[in-house]
CSV table of C-alpha atoms in Angstrom, one decimal:
chain,number,residue,atom,x,y,z
B,5,MET,CA,56.0,105.2,-27.0
B,6,LYS,CA,53.1,105.3,-29.4
B,7,ALA,CA,51.8,101.9,-28.4
B,8,LYS,CA,51.4,103.4,-24.9
B,9,LYS,CA,48.3,105.2,-23.8
B,10,LYS,CA,48.5,109.0,-24.0
B,11,LEU,CA,48.8,110.9,-20.8
B,12,THR,CA,45.3,111.8,-19.7
B,13,THR,CA,44.5,115.2,-18.4
B,14,ARG,CA,43.7,113.6,-15.1
B,15,GLN,CA,47.2,112.1,-14.9
B,16,LEU,CA,48.8,115.3,-15.9
B,17,ALA,CA,47.0,117.1,-13.1
B,18,GLU,CA,48.0,114.4,-10.7
B,19,TYR,CA,51.7,114.5,-11.5
B,20,GLY,CA,51.7,118.3,-11.4
B,21,LEU,CA,50.0,118.2,-8.0
B,22,LEU,CA,52.5,115.7,-6.6
B,23,VAL,CA,55.5,117.5,-8.0
B,24,ALA,CA,54.3,120.7,-6.4
B,25,LEU,CA,53.8,118.9,-3.1
B,26,ALA,CA,57.2,117.4,-3.3
B,27,MET,CA,58.7,120.8,-4.0
B,28,VAL,CA,56.9,122.4,-1.1
B,29,LEU,CA,58.1,119.7,1.2
B,30,SER,CA,61.7,120.2,0.0
B,31,TYR,CA,61.3,123.9,0.6
B,32,VAL,CA,59.9,123.3,4.1
B,33,GLU,CA,62.9,121.1,4.9
B,34,TYR,CA,65.2,123.7,3.5
B,35,LEU,CA,63.7,126.3,5.9
B,36,ILE,CA,64.1,124.1,9.0
B,37,PRO,CA,67.2,125.4,10.8
B,38,PHE,CA,68.6,122.0,11.4
B,39,SER,CA,72.3,121.9,11.5
B,40,SER,CA,74.5,118.9,12.2
B,41,ALA,CA,78.2,118.2,12.5
B,42,VAL,CA,77.9,116.0,9.4
B,43,PRO,CA,76.7,117.6,6.2
B,44,GLY,CA,74.0,115.6,4.5
B,45,VAL,CA,72.0,114.6,7.5
B,46,LYS,CA,68.4,115.3,6.6
B,47,LEU,CA,64.8,114.1,6.7
B,48,GLY,CA,64.1,113.8,3.0
B,49,LEU,CA,60.5,114.9,3.3
B,50,ALA,CA,60.0,114.9,-0.4
B,51,ASN,CA,60.5,111.2,-0.4
B,52,ILE,CA,57.0,110.9,1.2
B,53,VAL,CA,55.6,112.0,-2.2
B,54,VAL,CA,57.9,109.7,-4.2
B,55,ILE,CA,56.9,106.7,-2.0
B,56,PHE,CA,53.3,107.5,-2.3
B,57,ALA,CA,53.6,107.8,-6.1
B,58,LEU,CA,55.5,104.6,-6.3
B,59,TYR,CA,52.7,102.6,-4.6
B,60,ARG,CA,49.7,104.5,-5.9
B,61,LEU,CA,50.7,105.4,-9.4
B,62,GLY,CA,53.6,103.1,-10.3
B,63,PRO,CA,57.3,103.3,-10.9
B,64,GLY,CA,57.1,105.5,-14.1
B,65,PRO,CA,55.2,108.3,-12.5
B,66,ALA,CA,57.3,108.1,-9.3
B,67,ALA,CA,60.5,108.5,-11.4
B,68,VAL,CA,59.0,111.4,-13.4
B,69,ILE,CA,57.9,113.2,-10.3
B,70,SER,CA,61.2,112.7,-8.5
B,71,PHE,CA,63.3,113.9,-11.4
B,72,VAL,CA,61.1,116.9,-12.2
B,73,ARG,CA,61.2,117.9,-8.5
B,74,VAL,CA,65.1,117.6,-8.5
B,75,LEU,CA,65.4,119.6,-11.7
B,76,LEU,CA,63.1,122.4,-10.6
B,77,MET,CA,64.5,122.7,-7.1
B,78,THR,CA,68.0,122.9,-8.5
B,79,PHE,CA,66.9,125.6,-11.0
B,80,MET,CA,65.4,127.7,-8.2
B,81,PHE,CA,67.8,127.1,-5.3
B,82,GLY,CA,70.9,125.2,-6.4
B,83,ASN,CA,73.8,125.2,-8.8
B,84,ALA,CA,75.2,122.8,-11.3
B,85,PHE,CA,77.0,120.8,-8.6
B,86,ALA,CA,73.9,120.6,-6.5
B,87,LEU,CA,72.2,119.0,-9.5
B,88,PHE,CA,74.8,116.3,-9.6
B,89,TYR,CA,74.5,115.5,-5.9
B,90,SER,CA,70.7,115.5,-6.0
B,91,LEU,CA,70.4,113.5,-9.1
B,92,SER,CA,72.9,110.8,-8.0
B,93,GLY,CA,71.0,110.5,-4.7
B,94,ALA,CA,67.6,110.4,-6.4
B,95,VAL,CA,68.6,107.9,-9.1
B,96,LEU,CA,70.1,105.4,-6.6
B,97,SER,CA,67.4,105.7,-4.0
B,98,LEU,CA,64.6,105.4,-6.6
B,99,THR,CA,66.2,102.3,-8.2
B,100,VAL,CA,66.6,100.6,-4.8
B,101,MET,CA,63.1,101.5,-3.7
B,102,LEU,CA,61.6,100.3,-6.9
B,103,LEU,CA,63.4,96.9,-6.7
B,104,LEU,CA,62.5,96.4,-3.0
B,105,LYS,CA,58.9,97.3,-3.7
B,106,LYS,CA,58.9,94.8,-6.6
B,107,THR,CA,59.9,91.9,-4.4
B,108,GLY,CA,56.7,92.5,-2.5
B,109,LYS,CA,58.4,91.5,0.7
B,110,PHE,CA,58.7,95.0,2.3
B,111,SER,CA,56.2,97.5,3.5
B,112,PRO,CA,56.7,101.3,2.8
B,113,VAL,CA,58.7,101.4,6.1
B,114,GLY,CA,61.4,99.1,4.8
B,115,VAL,CA,61.3,100.8,1.3
B,116,GLY,CA,61.6,104.2,2.9
B,117,ALA,CA,64.5,103.2,5.1
B,118,ALA,CA,66.4,101.8,2.1
B,119,GLY,CA,65.5,104.9,0.1
B,120,GLY,CA,66.9,107.2,2.7
B,121,VAL,CA,70.1,105.3,3.1
B,122,THR,CA,70.8,104.9,-0.6
B,123,HIS,CA,70.0,108.6,-1.2
B,124,ASN,CA,72.8,109.5,1.2
B,125,ILE,CA,75.1,106.9,-0.3
B,126,GLY,CA,74.5,108.2,-3.8
B,127,GLN,CA,75.3,111.7,-2.7
B,128,ILE,CA,78.5,110.7,-0.8
B,129,LEU,CA,79.7,108.7,-3.8
B,130,CYS,CA,79.1,111.6,-6.1
B,131,ALA,CA,80.8,114.0,-3.7
B,132,MET,CA,83.8,111.6,-3.5
B,133,VAL,CA,84.1,111.7,-7.3
B,134,VAL,CA,83.5,115.4,-7.7
B,135,LEU,CA,85.9,116.4,-4.9
B,136,GLU,CA,88.3,113.6,-5.6
B,137,THR,CA,88.8,112.7,-2.0
B,138,GLU,CA,88.1,109.4,-0.3
B,139,LYS,CA,88.1,111.1,3.1
B,140,LEU,CA,84.4,111.7,2.8
B,141,ALA,CA,83.9,108.0,3.6
B,142,TYR,CA,84.3,109.1,7.2
B,143,TYR,CA,80.8,110.5,7.0
B,144,LEU,CA,79.3,107.2,5.8
B,145,PRO,CA,78.6,105.6,9.2
B,146,VAL,CA,76.6,108.6,10.4
B,147,LEU,CA,74.8,109.0,7.1
B,148,LEU,CA,73.9,105.4,7.1
B,149,VAL,CA,72.3,105.6,10.5
B,150,SER,CA,70.6,109.0,9.9
B,151,GLY,CA,69.3,107.8,6.5
B,152,THR,CA,67.9,104.7,8.0
B,153,LEU,CA,66.1,106.5,10.9
B,154,ALA,CA,64.8,109.3,8.7
B,155,GLY,CA,63.7,106.8,6.1
B,156,ILE,CA,61.7,104.8,8.6
B,157,GLY,CA,59.8,107.9,9.6
B,158,ILE,CA,59.2,108.9,6.0
B,159,GLY,CA,58.1,105.3,5.3
B,160,ILE,CA,55.6,105.3,8.2
B,161,VAL,CA,54.1,108.6,7.0
B,162,GLY,CA,54.1,107.4,3.4
B,163,GLY,CA,52.4,104.1,4.4
B,164,ILE,CA,49.6,105.9,6.2
B,165,LEU,CA,49.0,108.1,3.2
B,166,ILE,CA,49.0,105.2,0.8
B,167,LYS,CA,46.4,103.5,3.0
B,168,ARG,CA,44.2,106.6,3.4
B,169,ILE,CA,44.3,108.2,-0.1
B,170,ASP,CA,43.1,106.3,-3.1
B,171,PRO,CA,43.6,108.4,-6.2
B,172,GLU,CA,40.9,106.4,-8.0
B,173,ARG,CA,38.3,107.8,-5.6
B,174,VAL,CA,39.6,111.3,-5.0
V,6,MET,CA,50.9,95.9,5.2
V,7,LYS,CA,51.1,93.5,8.2
V,8,LYS,CA,52.9,90.6,6.7
V,9,PRO,CA,56.1,92.3,5.6
V,10,ARG,CA,56.8,93.7,9.0
V,11,ARG,CA,59.4,91.1,9.9
V,12,ASN,CA,61.3,91.7,6.6
V,13,ASP,CA,61.3,95.4,7.3
V,14,PHE,CA,63.0,94.8,10.7
V,15,LEU,CA,65.5,92.5,9.0
V,16,LEU,CA,66.3,95.2,6.4
V,17,ILE,CA,66.6,97.9,8.9
V,18,ALA,CA,68.9,95.7,11.1
V,19,VAL,CA,71.1,95.0,8.0
V,20,LEU,CA,71.3,98.7,7.2
V,21,LEU,CA,72.3,99.6,10.8
V,22,ALA,CA,74.8,96.7,10.8
V,23,ALA,CA,76.3,98.0,7.6
V,24,ALA,CA,76.8,101.4,9.4
V,25,VAL,CA,78.6,99.7,12.2
V,26,GLY,CA,80.6,97.6,9.7
V,27,VAL,CA,81.7,100.7,7.8
V,28,TRP,CA,82.6,102.5,11.0
V,29,ALA,CA,84.7,99.5,12.2
V,30,TRP,CA,86.4,99.2,8.9
V,31,LEU,CA,87.4,102.8,8.9
V,32,TYR,CA,88.4,102.6,12.5
V,33,PHE,CA,90.7,99.6,12.1
V,34,THR,CA,92.2,100.6,8.7
V,35,ARG,CA,93.1,104.2,9.7
V,36,ALA,CA,96.7,105.0,9.0
V,37,GLN,CA,99.2,106.4,11.5
V,38,SER,CA,100.3,109.8,10.4
V,39,ALA,CA,103.9,110.7,9.8
V,40,GLU,CA,103.9,114.3,11.1
V,41,VAL,CA,101.8,117.2,12.4
V,42,LYS,CA,101.5,120.5,10.8
V,43,VAL,CA,100.9,123.6,12.9
V,44,THR,CA,99.2,126.6,11.3
V,45,VAL,CA,98.9,130.0,13.1
V,46,ASP,CA,96.7,132.7,11.6
V,47,GLY,CA,96.6,130.7,8.4
V,48,VAL,CA,100.4,130.7,8.0
V,49,VAL,CA,102.3,127.4,8.4
V,50,TYR,CA,104.2,127.7,11.7
V,51,GLY,CA,106.1,124.4,11.5
V,52,THR,CA,105.9,120.7,10.7
V,53,TYR,CA,107.0,118.2,13.3
V,54,PRO,CA,107.6,114.4,12.8
V,55,LEU,CA,105.5,112.2,15.1
V,56,ASP,CA,108.3,109.7,15.7
V,57,THR,CA,110.5,112.3,17.5
V,58,ASP,CA,109.6,113.3,21.0
V,59,THR,CA,109.5,117.0,21.4
V,60,THR,CA,107.8,119.9,23.1
V,61,VAL,CA,106.9,123.1,21.1
V,62,ARG,CA,105.7,126.3,22.6
V,63,ILE,CA,103.6,128.1,20.0
V,64,GLY,CA,103.0,131.8,20.4
V,65,ASP,CA,104.2,134.4,22.8
V,66,ASP,CA,103.9,135.0,26.6
V,67,THR,CA,100.3,136.1,26.6
V,68,SER,CA,98.8,133.7,24.0
V,69,TYR,CA,100.3,130.3,23.6
V,70,ASN,CA,99.7,126.6,23.1
V,71,VAL,CA,102.2,124.0,24.2
V,72,LEU,CA,102.4,121.1,21.7
V,73,VAL,CA,103.8,117.8,23.1
V,74,ILE,CA,104.8,115.0,20.8
V,75,GLN,CA,105.5,111.7,22.5
V,76,ASN,CA,105.3,108.0,21.5
V,77,GLY,CA,103.9,108.9,18.1
V,78,GLU,CA,101.1,111.0,19.5
V,79,ALA,CA,100.6,114.7,19.6
V,80,TRP,CA,98.6,116.8,22.1
V,81,VAL,CA,98.3,120.2,23.6
V,82,SER,CA,99.3,120.1,27.2
V,83,GLU,CA,98.8,123.7,28.1
V,84,ALA,CA,97.2,126.8,26.6
V,85,SER,CA,96.4,130.4,27.4
V,86,CYS,CA,92.9,130.2,26.0
V,87,PRO,CA,90.0,130.3,28.5
V,88,ASP,CA,88.0,127.3,27.3
V,89,LYS,CA,90.9,124.8,27.0
V,90,ILE,CA,89.1,122.9,24.2
V,91,CYS,CA,92.5,122.2,22.6
V,92,VAL,CA,93.8,120.7,25.8
V,93,ASN,CA,90.7,118.6,26.3
V,94,LYS,CA,90.6,117.4,22.7
V,95,GLY,CA,93.2,114.8,23.7
V,96,LYS,CA,95.8,113.0,21.6
V,97,ILE,CA,95.9,112.7,17.9
V,98,ARG,CA,97.9,110.3,15.8
V,99,TYR,CA,95.8,109.2,12.8
V,100,ASP,CA,95.2,110.7,9.4
V,101,GLY,CA,92.5,113.4,9.2
V,102,GLN,CA,92.6,114.3,12.9
V,103,SER,CA,93.2,117.9,14.1
V,104,ILE,CA,93.3,120.0,17.2
V,105,ILE,CA,92.0,123.5,16.8
V,106,CYS,CA,92.3,126.4,19.1
V,107,LEU,CA,90.0,129.2,18.0
V,108,PRO,CA,91.0,131.9,20.5
V,109,ASN,CA,94.7,131.7,19.4
V,110,ASN,CA,93.9,130.8,15.8
V,111,VAL,CA,96.0,127.7,16.0
V,112,VAL,CA,95.4,124.6,13.9
V,113,ILE,CA,97.3,121.4,14.5
V,114,GLU,CA,96.6,118.7,12.0
V,115,THR,CA,98.1,115.3,11.1
V,116,VAL,CA,99.6,115.1,7.6
V,117,GLY,CA,101.4,112.5,5.5
V,118,GLY,CA,100.1,109.1,6.4
V,119,GLU,CA,101.9,105.9,5.3
V,120,ALA,CA,101.5,104.5,1.9
V,121,ALA,CA,98.6,102.4,3.1
V,122,GLN,CA,96.5,105.6,3.0
V,123,GLU,CA,95.4,104.9,-0.6
V,124,ASP,CA,93.7,101.7,0.4
V,125,VAL,CA,91.5,103.2,3.1
V,126,VAL,CA,88.6,103.7,0.9
V,127,ALA,CA,88.0,102.4,-2.6
V,128,GLY,CA,84.4,103.5,-2.7
């Protein structure tokens, strides 16, 4: 760690800002009275921030921002189980998005779609382990479709932001 | 961002195809249930094997549901409730299916699939 550059004040402020933004987006999503027959169908607005960070700041900062957001949101609104669900979704989706981005073959739209889907898969897998039931797999088809569609939308918005906002010049 | 567009479409197509694949897999591997369990007001009313044809009248004269079991399928043929959701629900025979009548507080669900049940999902 010592070989690496220290976190600059600027970076610290940047991460803090993005974490706050991600938390606000999570909260906005939490406020939207959107109910569905299948639990787990959601937009994943906070992923806009994570995708932005992934492209503009790099994988490390994106991971830090994502995990800090999950931790803080859980402390404020969730319980221990919610932390498991959120973390497994976040870890899987972040890993997949990182790998896809690294190939350089996909735009933020593809990365977002994969991120949305894998977030849902991570949560379902975690729920299957926690609740010890394989019946939850019945939700998978719906969650795969909803995750893809929501992820495409998130990726489009993320792509626009990445193009328009250059942190070096802000 | 223009060049990767084709890859994005491919990726999205693969994801949606996976959804269809999982759905088809679940659909074709679902297990025939052994019996249906009837619960009224949260109390188990009775359990009926699906391989024996029978007709059961659940309830009294004013509020009732008529459960029919025939050819390994179970359905509600008649009910006193106003909306008839339980009647319109149709026939159930596979694991995890249920017919619920909220006005009469009746739950009919499939239980006890065959041994193949364990293989349905490995994760």
